[in-house]
CSV table of C-alpha atoms and ligand atoms in Angstrom, one decimal:
chain,number,residue,atom,x,y,z
A,1,MET,CA,100.4,75.4,134.2
A,2,HIS,CA,100.0,79.2,134.5
A,3,THR,CA,97.7,81.4,132.4
A,4,LEU,CA,95.1,83.5,134.1
A,5,ASN,CA,97.4,85.4,136.4
A,6,SER,CA,99.9,86.2,133.6
A,7,HIS,CA,100.8,89.8,132.9
A,8,LEU,CA,101.1,89.0,129.2
A,9,ILE,CA,98.6,89.9,126.5
A,10,LEU,CA,98.1,86.2,125.8
A,11,ALA,CA,98.4,84.8,122.3
A,12,ASP,CA,95.7,82.3,123.1
A,13,TYR,CA,93.3,82.7,126.0
A,14,ASN,CA,92.2,79.1,125.9
A,15,GLN,CA,95.6,77.6,126.1
A,16,THR,CA,97.5,76.7,129.2
A,17,TYR,CA,101.2,77.4,129.2
A,18,ALA,CA,103.9,75.5,131.0
A,19,MET,CA,106.8,77.5,132.4
A,20,ALA,CA,110.1,77.0,130.6
A,21,VAL,CA,113.0,77.6,132.9
A,22,ARG,CA,116.1,76.1,131.3
A,23,GLY,CA,117.4,74.6,128.1
A,24,GLU,CA,120.3,72.3,127.2
A,25,GLY,CA,121.2,70.8,123.9
A,26,ILE,CA,118.0,69.8,122.1
A,27,TYR,CA,115.9,69.9,125.3
A,28,VAL,CA,113.8,72.5,127.0
A,29,TYR,CA,112.9,72.0,130.7
A,30,ASP,CA,109.9,73.1,132.6
A,31,GLU,CA,109.8,74.2,136.2
A,32,THR,CA,109.1,70.7,137.4
A,33,GLY,CA,112.2,69.4,135.6
A,34,ARG,CA,110.4,67.7,132.8
A,35,ASP,CA,112.2,67.6,129.5
A,36,TYR,CA,110.7,68.4,126.1
A,37,ILE,CA,112.6,67.8,122.8
A,38,ASP,CA,112.6,71.1,121.0
A,39,GLY,CA,111.2,69.6,117.9
A,40,SER,CA,109.9,72.9,116.6
A,41,GLY,CA,113.2,74.7,117.2
A,42,CYS,CA,111.3,77.1,119.4
A,43,THR,CA,108.9,79.2,117.4
A,44,ALA,CA,110.0,78.0,115.0
A,45,ALA,CA,113.2,76.8,113.2
A,46,VAL,CA,115.3,79.2,115.4
A,47,THR,CA,117.5,77.1,117.7
A,48,HIS,CA,120.0,75.8,115.2
A,49,LEU,CA,122.7,75.4,117.9
A,50,GLY,CA,120.3,74.1,120.6
A,51,HIS,CA,120.1,75.5,124.0
A,52,GLY,CA,122.8,76.6,126.4
A,53,ASP,CA,125.7,76.9,124.0
A,54,THR,CA,128.4,78.4,126.2
A,55,VAL,CA,130.6,79.5,123.3
A,56,ILE,CA,127.8,81.7,122.1
A,57,ALA,CA,126.8,82.8,125.6
A,58,GLU,CA,130.5,83.9,126.1
A,59,ALA,CA,130.6,85.8,122.7
A,60,VAL,CA,127.3,87.7,123.6
A,61,ALA,CA,128.7,88.6,127.0
A,62,GLU,CA,132.0,89.7,125.7
A,63,GLN,CA,130.5,92.0,123.1
A,64,ALA,CA,128.1,93.4,125.7
A,65,ARG,CA,131.0,94.2,127.9
A,66,THR,CA,133.0,95.7,125.0
A,67,LEU,CA,130.4,97.7,123.1
A,68,ALA,CA,126.7,96.6,122.7
A,69,THR,CA,125.7,99.5,120.5
A,70,HIS,CA,126.8,102.9,119.5
A,71,PRO,CA,125.3,106.0,117.9
A,72,THR,CA,124.7,104.3,114.5
A,73,HIS,CA,123.9,107.7,112.8
A,74,LEU,CA,127.6,108.7,113.5
A,75,PHE,CA,129.6,105.5,113.8
A,76,HIS,CA,130.1,102.3,112.0
A,77,SER,CA,132.0,99.5,113.8
A,78,PRO,CA,134.6,96.9,112.8
A,79,ILE,CA,132.7,93.9,114.3
A,80,VAL,CA,129.8,94.7,112.0
A,81,GLU,CA,132.1,94.9,109.0
A,82,GLN,CA,133.8,91.7,110.0
A,83,TYR,CA,130.4,90.0,110.4
A,84,PHE,CA,129.1,91.2,107.0
A,85,GLU,CA,132.1,89.9,105.2
A,86,ARG,CA,131.7,86.5,106.8
A,87,LEU,CA,127.9,86.5,106.1
A,88,LEU,CA,128.4,87.3,102.4
A,89,GLU,CA,131.0,84.6,102.1
A,90,PHE,CA,128.4,82.1,103.5
A,91,ALA,CA,125.8,83.3,101.0
A,92,PRO,CA,125.5,82.1,97.4
A,93,GLU,CA,127.6,83.9,94.8
A,94,GLY,CA,126.7,87.4,93.8
A,95,PHE,CA,125.4,88.7,97.2
A,96,SER,CA,127.5,91.7,98.0
A,97,ARG,CA,125.7,93.8,100.6
A,98,ALA,CA,124.0,93.1,103.9
A,99,TRP,CA,122.0,94.9,106.5
A,100,THR,CA,120.8,93.7,109.9
A,101,ILE,CA,117.7,94.4,111.9
A,102,SER,CA,115.9,92.6,114.7
A,103,GLY,CA,114.0,89.8,113.1
A,104,GLY,CA,112.2,88.2,110.2
A,105,THR,CA,109.3,90.6,109.8
A,106,GLU,CA,111.6,93.5,109.6
A,107,ALA,CA,113.9,91.6,107.1
A,108,VAL,CA,111.0,90.9,104.8
A,109,GLU,CA,109.6,94.4,105.1
A,110,ASN,CA,113.0,95.9,104.3
A,111,ALA,CA,113.5,93.5,101.4
A,112,ILE,CA,110.2,94.8,99.9
A,113,LYS,CA,111.1,98.4,100.5
A,114,LEU,CA,114.5,97.8,98.8
A,115,ALA,CA,112.8,96.2,95.7
A,116,TYR,CA,110.5,99.2,95.5
A,117,GLN,CA,113.4,101.6,95.8
A,118,TYR,CA,115.3,99.7,93.1
A,119,HIS,CA,112.5,100.3,90.6
A,120,ARG,CA,112.1,103.9,91.7
A,121,ALA,CA,115.8,104.4,91.1
A,122,LYS,CA,115.3,103.1,87.6
A,123,GLY,CA,112.4,105.6,87.1
A,124,ARG,CA,109.7,103.0,87.3
A,125,GLU,CA,107.2,104.7,89.6
A,126,GLY,CA,104.4,102.3,88.7
A,127,ARG,CA,106.2,99.2,90.1
A,128,LYS,CA,104.4,98.9,93.4
A,129,ARG,CA,102.8,95.4,93.4
A,130,VAL,CA,104.3,92.4,95.0
A,131,ILE,CA,103.3,88.9,94.0
A,132,GLY,CA,103.1,86.6,97.0
A,133,ARG,CA,101.6,83.2,97.4
A,134,TRP,CA,98.7,81.8,99.4
A,135,SER,CA,99.6,79.6,102.3
A,136,SER,CA,102.8,81.5,103.0
A,137,TYR,CA,103.8,83.5,106.1
A,138,HIS,CA,106.2,86.4,105.7
A,139,GLY,CA,105.8,88.2,109.0
A,140,ASN,CA,103.4,90.0,111.3
A,141,SER,CA,103.5,93.7,110.2
A,142,ILE,CA,100.7,95.0,108.0
A,143,LEU,CA,102.8,94.9,104.8
A,144,THR,CA,104.2,91.4,105.4
A,145,LEU,CA,100.8,90.0,106.4
A,146,ASN,CA,99.5,91.6,103.2
A,147,VAL,CA,102.0,90.0,100.8
A,148,GLY,CA,101.8,86.8,102.9
A,149,GLY,CA,98.9,84.4,102.4
A,150,LEU,CA,98.1,83.1,105.8
A,151,LEU,CA,94.4,83.8,106.1
A,152,SER,CA,94.2,83.0,109.7
A,153,ARG,CA,96.5,85.8,110.5
A,154,ARG,CA,95.8,88.4,107.8
A,155,SER,CA,92.0,88.4,107.6
A,156,TYR,CA,91.5,90.3,110.9
A,157,TYR,CA,93.6,93.2,109.5
A,158,THR,CA,92.6,93.4,105.9
A,159,ASP,CA,91.0,96.9,106.3
A,160,LEU,CA,94.4,98.2,107.1
A,161,MET,CA,96.0,96.7,104.0
A,162,ALA,CA,96.7,98.3,100.6
A,163,ASP,CA,94.9,96.3,98.0
A,164,GLN,CA,97.4,96.3,95.1
A,165,HIS,CA,99.3,93.1,96.0
A,166,ILE,CA,98.7,89.8,94.2
A,167,HIS,CA,98.6,86.3,95.4
A,168,VAL,CA,99.2,83.1,93.4
A,169,SER,CA,98.9,79.5,94.4
A,170,PRO,CA,101.7,77.8,96.3
A,171,CYS,CA,103.4,74.7,94.9
A,172,LEU,CA,102.6,71.7,97.0
A,173,PRO,CA,102.7,68.6,94.8
A,174,TYR,CA,100.8,66.4,97.4
A,175,ARG,CA,97.8,68.6,97.0
A,176,ARG,CA,97.7,68.7,93.2
A,177,PRO,CA,94.4,67.7,91.6
A,178,ALA,CA,94.1,63.9,91.4
A,179,GLU,CA,94.0,63.8,87.6
A,180,GLN,CA,97.2,65.9,87.1
A,181,SER,CA,100.8,64.6,86.7
A,182,ILE,CA,103.5,66.5,88.5
A,183,GLN,CA,104.5,68.1,85.2
A,184,GLU,CA,101.0,69.3,84.4
A,185,TYR,CA,100.7,70.7,87.9
A,186,GLU,CA,103.9,72.6,87.6
A,187,ASP,CA,102.9,73.9,84.1
A,188,GLY,CA,99.6,75.1,85.5
A,189,LEU,CA,101.3,77.1,88.3
A,190,VAL,CA,103.8,78.6,85.9
A,191,GLU,CA,100.9,79.7,83.6
A,192,GLU,CA,99.1,81.2,86.6
A,193,PHE,CA,102.2,83.2,87.5
A,194,ALA,CA,102.7,84.3,83.9
A,195,ARG,CA,99.1,85.5,83.7
A,196,ALA,CA,99.4,87.5,86.9
A,197,VAL,CA,102.4,89.3,85.4
A,198,ALA,CA,100.8,89.8,82.1
A,199,GLU,CA,97.7,91.3,83.7
A,200,HIS,CA,99.8,94.0,85.3
A,201,PRO,CA,102.4,95.0,82.8
A,202,ASP,CA,105.1,97.2,84.3
A,203,GLU,CA,103.5,97.2,87.8
A,204,ILE,CA,105.2,94.3,89.5
A,205,ALA,CA,108.1,95.2,91.8
A,206,ALA,CA,108.9,91.9,93.4
A,207,PHE,CA,108.0,88.2,93.8
A,208,ILE,CA,108.4,86.8,97.3
A,209,ALA,CA,108.4,83.1,98.3
A,210,GLU,CA,109.8,80.7,100.9
A,211,PRO,CA,111.9,78.2,99.1
A,212,VAL,CA,110.3,75.5,101.2
A,213,VAL,CA,107.1,76.7,102.9
A,214,GLY,CA,107.4,76.3,106.7
A,215,SER,CA,104.7,76.8,109.2
A,216,ALA,CA,101.9,77.5,106.7
A,217,LEU,CA,102.3,74.3,104.7
A,218,GLY,CA,104.4,72.0,107.0
A,219,ALA,CA,107.6,71.9,105.0
A,220,GLY,CA,106.0,72.2,101.5
A,221,VAL,CA,108.8,71.3,99.1
A,222,PRO,CA,108.1,72.5,95.5
A,223,THR,CA,108.6,70.6,92.3
A,224,GLN,CA,112.2,70.8,91.2
A,225,ASN,CA,111.7,73.1,88.2
A,226,TYR,CA,109.0,75.4,89.7
A,227,PHE,CA,111.4,78.1,90.9
A,228,PRO,CA,113.7,78.1,87.9
A,229,ARG,CA,110.7,78.5,85.6
A,230,ILE,CA,109.1,81.3,87.7
A,231,ALA,CA,112.6,83.0,87.9
A,232,GLU,CA,112.8,83.0,84.1
A,233,ILE,CA,109.6,85.1,83.9
A,234,CYS,CA,110.8,87.4,86.7
A,235,ARG,CA,114.1,88.0,84.8
A,236,ALA,CA,112.2,88.8,81.6
A,237,HIS,CA,110.3,91.5,83.4
A,238,ASP,CA,113.1,92.6,85.9
A,239,ILE,CA,110.9,91.6,88.8
A,240,VAL,CA,113.0,91.4,92.0
A,241,ILE,CA,113.0,87.9,93.5
A,242,ILE,CA,112.9,87.9,97.3
A,243,ALA,CA,113.7,84.5,98.9
A,244,ASP,CA,112.2,84.5,102.4
A,245,GLU,CA,115.0,82.4,104.0
A,246,VAL,CA,113.8,83.3,107.5
A,247,MET,CA,113.2,79.6,108.3
A,248,THR,CA,115.2,77.9,105.6
A,249,GLY,CA,118.5,79.8,106.0
A,250,PHE,CA,121.7,78.9,107.8
A,251,GLY,CA,121.7,75.2,107.1
A,252,ARG,CA,118.2,74.3,108.1
A,253,THR,CA,117.5,72.4,104.8
A,254,GLY,CA,120.9,70.8,104.5
A,255,ARG,CA,122.3,73.6,102.3
A,256,ASN,CA,123.4,77.1,103.5
A,257,PHE,CA,120.2,78.6,102.1
A,258,GLY,CA,117.0,76.9,101.0
A,259,CYS,CA,117.0,78.6,97.5
A,260,GLU,CA,120.3,76.7,96.8
A,261,HIS,CA,118.3,73.5,96.2
A,262,PHE,CA,116.5,75.2,93.3
A,263,GLY,CA,119.1,77.1,91.4
A,264,THR,CA,119.5,80.1,93.7
A,265,HIS,CA,117.3,82.5,91.8
A,266,ALA,CA,117.1,85.3,94.4
A,267,ASP,CA,118.1,88.9,94.2
A,268,VAL,CA,117.4,89.6,97.9
A,269,MET,CA,117.3,87.1,100.8
A,270,ALA,CA,115.4,87.9,103.9
A,271,CYS,CA,117.0,86.1,106.9
A,272,ALA,CA,116.3,85.7,110.6
A,273,LYS,CA,115.8,82.9,113.2
A,274,GLY,CA,118.7,80.5,112.7
A,275,ILE,CA,121.0,83.5,111.9
A,276,SER,CA,121.4,84.0,115.6
A,277,GLY,CA,120.1,80.6,116.9
A,278,GLY,CA,117.8,82.6,119.2
A,279,TYR,CA,120.6,84.0,121.3
A,280,VAL,CA,119.7,87.6,120.4
A,281,PRO,CA,116.9,89.0,118.2
A,282,LEU,CA,118.5,89.3,114.7
A,283,GLY,CA,117.4,89.5,111.1
A,284,ALA,CA,119.2,90.5,107.9
A,285,ILE,CA,118.8,91.2,104.3
A,286,LEU,CA,121.4,90.1,101.8
A,287,VAL,CA,121.4,91.8,98.5
A,288,LYS,CA,122.9,91.1,95.0
A,289,GLU,CA,125.3,93.6,93.6
A,290,HIS,CA,123.1,94.9,90.7
A,291,ILE,CA,120.4,96.0,93.2
A,292,ALA,CA,122.9,97.7,95.5
A,293,GLN,CA,124.6,99.3,92.6
A,294,THR,CA,121.4,100.8,91.2
A,295,LEU,CA,120.6,102.3,94.6
A,296,ARG,CA,124.1,103.7,94.9
A,297,GLU,CA,124.0,105.3,91.5
A,298,SER,CA,120.6,106.8,92.2
A,299,GLY,CA,122.2,108.7,95.1
A,300,ASP,CA,119.2,107.9,97.3
A,301,PRO,CA,120.1,106.3,100.6
A,302,PHE,CA,118.3,103.1,101.7
A,303,PHE,CA,115.4,104.5,103.6
A,304,SER,CA,115.7,102.1,106.5
A,305,GLY,CA,117.5,102.3,109.8
A,306,GLN,CA,116.1,101.4,113.1
A,307,THR,CA,117.4,101.4,116.7
A,308,TYR,CA,118.8,97.9,116.4
A,309,SER,CA,120.1,98.1,112.8
A,310,CYS,CA,123.7,97.0,112.3
A,311,ILE,CA,124.7,97.0,116.0
A,312,PRO,CA,127.8,95.4,117.4
A,313,LEU,CA,126.0,93.0,119.9
A,314,ALA,CA,123.9,91.4,117.1
A,315,ALA,CA,126.9,91.3,114.8
A,316,ALA,CA,129.1,89.6,117.3
A,317,THR,CA,126.4,87.0,118.1
A,318,GLY,CA,125.7,86.4,114.4
A,319,LEU,CA,129.4,85.9,113.7
A,320,ALA,CA,129.9,83.5,116.6
A,321,VAL,CA,126.8,81.5,115.4
A,322,LEU,CA,128.1,81.3,111.9
A,323,ASN,CA,131.5,80.2,113.1
A,324,ARG,CA,129.9,77.6,115.3
A,325,ILE,CA,127.6,76.3,112.4
A,326,GLU,CA,130.7,75.8,110.3
A,327,GLU,CA,133.0,74.4,113.1
A,328,LEU,CA,130.3,71.8,114.1
A,329,GLY,CA,129.5,70.9,110.4
A,330,LEU,CA,125.9,71.6,111.0
A,331,VAL,CA,124.8,72.2,107.4
A,332,GLN,CA,126.1,68.7,106.5
A,333,ASN,CA,124.6,67.3,109.7
A,334,ALA,CA,121.2,68.7,108.9
A,335,ALA,CA,121.4,67.0,105.5
A,336,GLU,CA,122.4,63.6,106.9
A,337,VAL,CA,120.4,63.4,110.1
A,338,GLY,CA,117.5,65.1,108.3
A,339,ALA,CA,117.5,62.3,105.7
A,340,TYR,CA,117.7,59.7,108.4
A,341,LEU,CA,114.9,61.3,110.4
A,342,LEU,CA,112.7,61.6,107.3
A,343,ASP,CA,113.2,57.9,106.6
A,344,GLN,CA,112.4,57.0,110.2
A,345,LEU,CA,109.3,59.1,110.2
A,346,LYS,CA,108.0,57.6,107.0
A,347,THR,CA,108.3,54.2,108.5
A,348,GLN,CA,107.1,54.9,112.0
A,349,LEU,CA,104.2,57.2,111.0
A,350,ASP,CA,102.5,54.7,108.7
A,351,LEU,CA,99.2,55.6,110.3
A,352,PRO,CA,95.7,56.0,108.8
A,353,VAL,CA,95.7,59.7,109.8
A,354,VAL,CA,99.1,60.5,108.2
A,355,GLY,CA,98.8,61.6,104.6
A,356,GLU,CA,102.3,62.6,103.8
A,357,VAL,CA,105.7,63.1,105.6
A,358,ARG,CA,107.9,65.5,103.7
A,359,GLY,CA,110.7,68.0,103.8
A,360,LEU,CA,114.4,68.7,103.3
A,361,GLY,CA,117.2,68.5,105.8
A,362,LEU,CA,115.9,69.1,109.3
A,363,PHE,CA,112.9,70.9,108.0
A,364,LEU,CA,110.2,68.3,108.0
A,365,GLY,CA,106.4,68.2,107.9
A,366,VAL,CA,103.5,65.8,108.5
A,367,GLU,CA,100.2,66.4,106.8
A,368,PHE,CA,97.1,64.8,108.3
A,369,VAL,CA,94.1,63.4,106.4
A,370,ALA,CA,90.8,61.6,107.2
A,371,ASP,CA,91.4,59.2,104.3
A,372,ARG,CA,94.8,58.4,102.8
A,373,GLN,CA,93.3,57.2,99.5
A,374,THR,CA,91.2,60.3,98.7
A,375,LYS,CA,93.4,62.7,100.8
A,376,ALA,CA,90.2,64.0,102.3
A,377,ILE,CA,90.9,66.5,105.1
A,378,LEU,CA,89.9,66.0,108.7
A,379,PRO,CA,86.7,68.0,109.7
A,380,PRO,CA,88.0,71.5,110.6
A,381,GLU,CA,85.8,71.6,113.8
A,382,GLN,CA,87.8,68.7,115.2
A,383,MET,CA,90.8,71.0,115.4
A,384,PHE,CA,93.2,68.1,114.9
A,385,PHE,CA,96.2,70.3,114.7
A,386,LYS,CA,95.6,71.5,118.3
A,387,ARG,CA,95.0,67.9,119.5
A,388,VAL,CA,98.2,66.7,117.9
A,389,GLN,CA,100.3,69.7,119.2
A,390,ASN,CA,98.9,69.1,122.7
A,391,ALA,CA,99.4,65.3,122.6
A,392,CYS,CA,103.0,65.7,121.4
A,393,PHE,CA,103.6,68.1,124.2
A,394,GLU,CA,102.3,65.6,126.7
A,395,ALA,CA,104.7,63.1,125.1
A,396,GLY,CA,107.6,65.5,125.7
A,397,LEU,CA,108.0,67.0,122.2
A,398,THR,CA,107.3,70.5,120.9
A,399,VAL,CA,105.9,70.7,117.4
A,400,MET,CA,104.4,73.6,115.5
A,401,ALA,CA,101.0,72.4,114.2
A,402,ALA,CA,98.6,74.5,112.1
A,403,ARG,CA,95.6,74.5,109.9
A,404,GLY,CA,95.5,75.7,106.3
A,405,THR,CA,97.3,73.2,104.1
A,406,VAL,CA,94.3,73.3,101.7
A,407,ASN,CA,93.2,76.7,100.3
A,408,SER,CA,94.9,78.4,103.3
A,409,ARG,CA,91.8,77.5,105.3
A,410,MET,CA,91.5,73.8,106.0
A,411,GLY,CA,93.7,70.8,106.4
A,412,ASP,CA,96.0,70.0,109.3
A,413,HIS,CA,99.7,69.7,109.4
A,414,LEU,CA,102.7,70.1,111.7
A,415,LEU,CA,106.2,71.4,111.2
A,416,LEU,CA,109.4,69.9,112.7
A,417,ALA,CA,112.5,72.1,112.8
A,418,PRO,CA,114.7,70.8,115.6
A,419,PRO,CA,118.2,72.0,116.5
A,420,LEU,CA,120.8,71.1,113.8
A,421,ILE,CA,123.1,69.6,116.5
A,422,MET,CA,120.9,66.5,116.8
A,423,ASP,CA,122.3,63.1,116.1
A,424,ARG,CA,120.6,59.9,115.0
A,425,ALA,CA,119.8,58.8,118.6
A,426,ASP,CA,118.1,62.1,119.1
A,427,ALA,CA,116.2,61.5,115.8
A,428,ASP,CA,115.0,58.1,117.1
A,429,GLU,CA,113.8,59.6,120.4
A,430,LEU,CA,112.0,62.4,118.5
A,431,THR,CA,110.4,59.9,116.2
A,432,ASN,CA,109.1,57.8,119.2
A,433,ARG,CA,107.7,60.9,121.0
A,434,LEU,CA,106.1,62.1,117.8
A,435,ALA,CA,104.5,58.7,117.0
A,436,THR,CA,103.2,58.5,120.6
A,437,GLY,CA,101.7,62.0,120.3
A,438,ILE,CA,100.0,61.4,116.9
A,439,ARG,CA,98.6,58.1,118.0
A,440,ALA,CA,97.2,59.6,121.2
A,441,ALA,CA,95.7,62.5,119.2
A,442,ALA,CA,94.2,60.1,116.6
A,443,ALA,CA,92.6,58.1,119.4
A,444,THR,CA,90.6,61.1,120.5
A,445,LEU,CA,88.8,61.5,117.1
B,1,PLP,N1,109.1,84.7,107.2
B,1,PLP,C1,108.9,83.4,107.6
B,1,PLP,C2,109.0,82.3,106.5
B,1,PLP,C3,108.6,83.1,108.9
B,1,PLP,O1,108.4,81.8,109.2
B,1,PLP,C4,108.5,84.1,109.9
B,1,PLP,C5,108.2,83.8,111.3
B,1,PLP,O2,107.8,82.7,111.6
B,1,PLP,C6,108.7,85.4,109.5
B,1,PLP,C7,109.0,85.7,108.2
B,1,PLP,C8,108.6,86.5,110.5
B,1,PLP,O3,109.8,86.5,111.3
B,1,PLP,P1,109.7,87.1,112.8
B,1,PLP,O4,108.8,86.3,113.6
B,1,PLP,O5,111.1,86.9,113.3
B,1,PLP,O6,109.3,88.5,112.7
């Protein structure tokens, strides 16, 4: 374990960090040779192809040898065009334009800027509010923290944030009030959304949501009609719908994109993580034609453009990853092995401390409780999420555990987002290690 001599500005001064030196398949190895199943998919939901994929390594190296980047203010390049064509084929119908940058925060930030520009192009200067949801993470810049609803990350910087954005409740059926049916719960959320829109007529530019909420809720799957009903309100007011597919994209949930489970009501998709499987930093926005066309007709360029926007190295990597996802049938594999893993977890994690196991594809979560009957949360000062993350690590499994399942502040959960290459035997091994970790953590309470 190495911490105090590190040159890093450490993310957590109280944590000890093992040294990762190698990866192969679903495993990461530390310097002593110990293996860890990459149950979190690195940080997190990134490593769709697992570690050490030589096909991707070769594609990255080949493009680096040929042309890593070029003066993007003067050139465009064929590999970028080839990649975008492929990317848009992989996307749901209607997406016609793409743009790449370095990661998820930039993707979300650019998606919001694009929505704002879309309204400006239509002469709607007043459209500058974004509706986000509590218990959602959309990135670590000031704007993305602001529209996001992860209090643990945003509260430190609120003085730097514009105050026009709006937050509504997320949709997590397990946490609905005890007396409500699923239908009543969904009705209430739709009413809350409609009220937020009605309170700010002609001021809402965009609505942003993760189709399935990842790290902030532990694979929070909404009710089936929640997004279609919210989308109806957005359509009626021409509010741009941004699907944050940073975690849920590229097969993670068993469909190409997470929003495809819920009727694909997105005008812009923000993507990252699995888009490159972690082999290079990469993010993208994919845009529906009516948005792109409005911008074109306005004559304004898209005011984006950063050093690593639309560069050949990233495009070649993204293209190779997409080809590999399709060649190995990983979207289907995520659906099948994910369903198997969910079943196994439900059986093996029948423990007093486990409130719910949930998720879609290989995007699964476990929510912890003090009492399964009342769903009472564990006392926050016990920091159960930390205990469970550490105990799983000891058992040879990385998970992403967090607090904030309830009111963005309390309640413990963990997220599993392992490589999509895993098979049923890997799922069994992951289940064993997870059960060992959770049992060990529960024993410390
Ligand atoms: N959106 C979601 C849903 C995420 O989970 C994350 C990162 O975890 C981001 C955006 C930000 O992506 P990045 O860390 O690549 O900037």
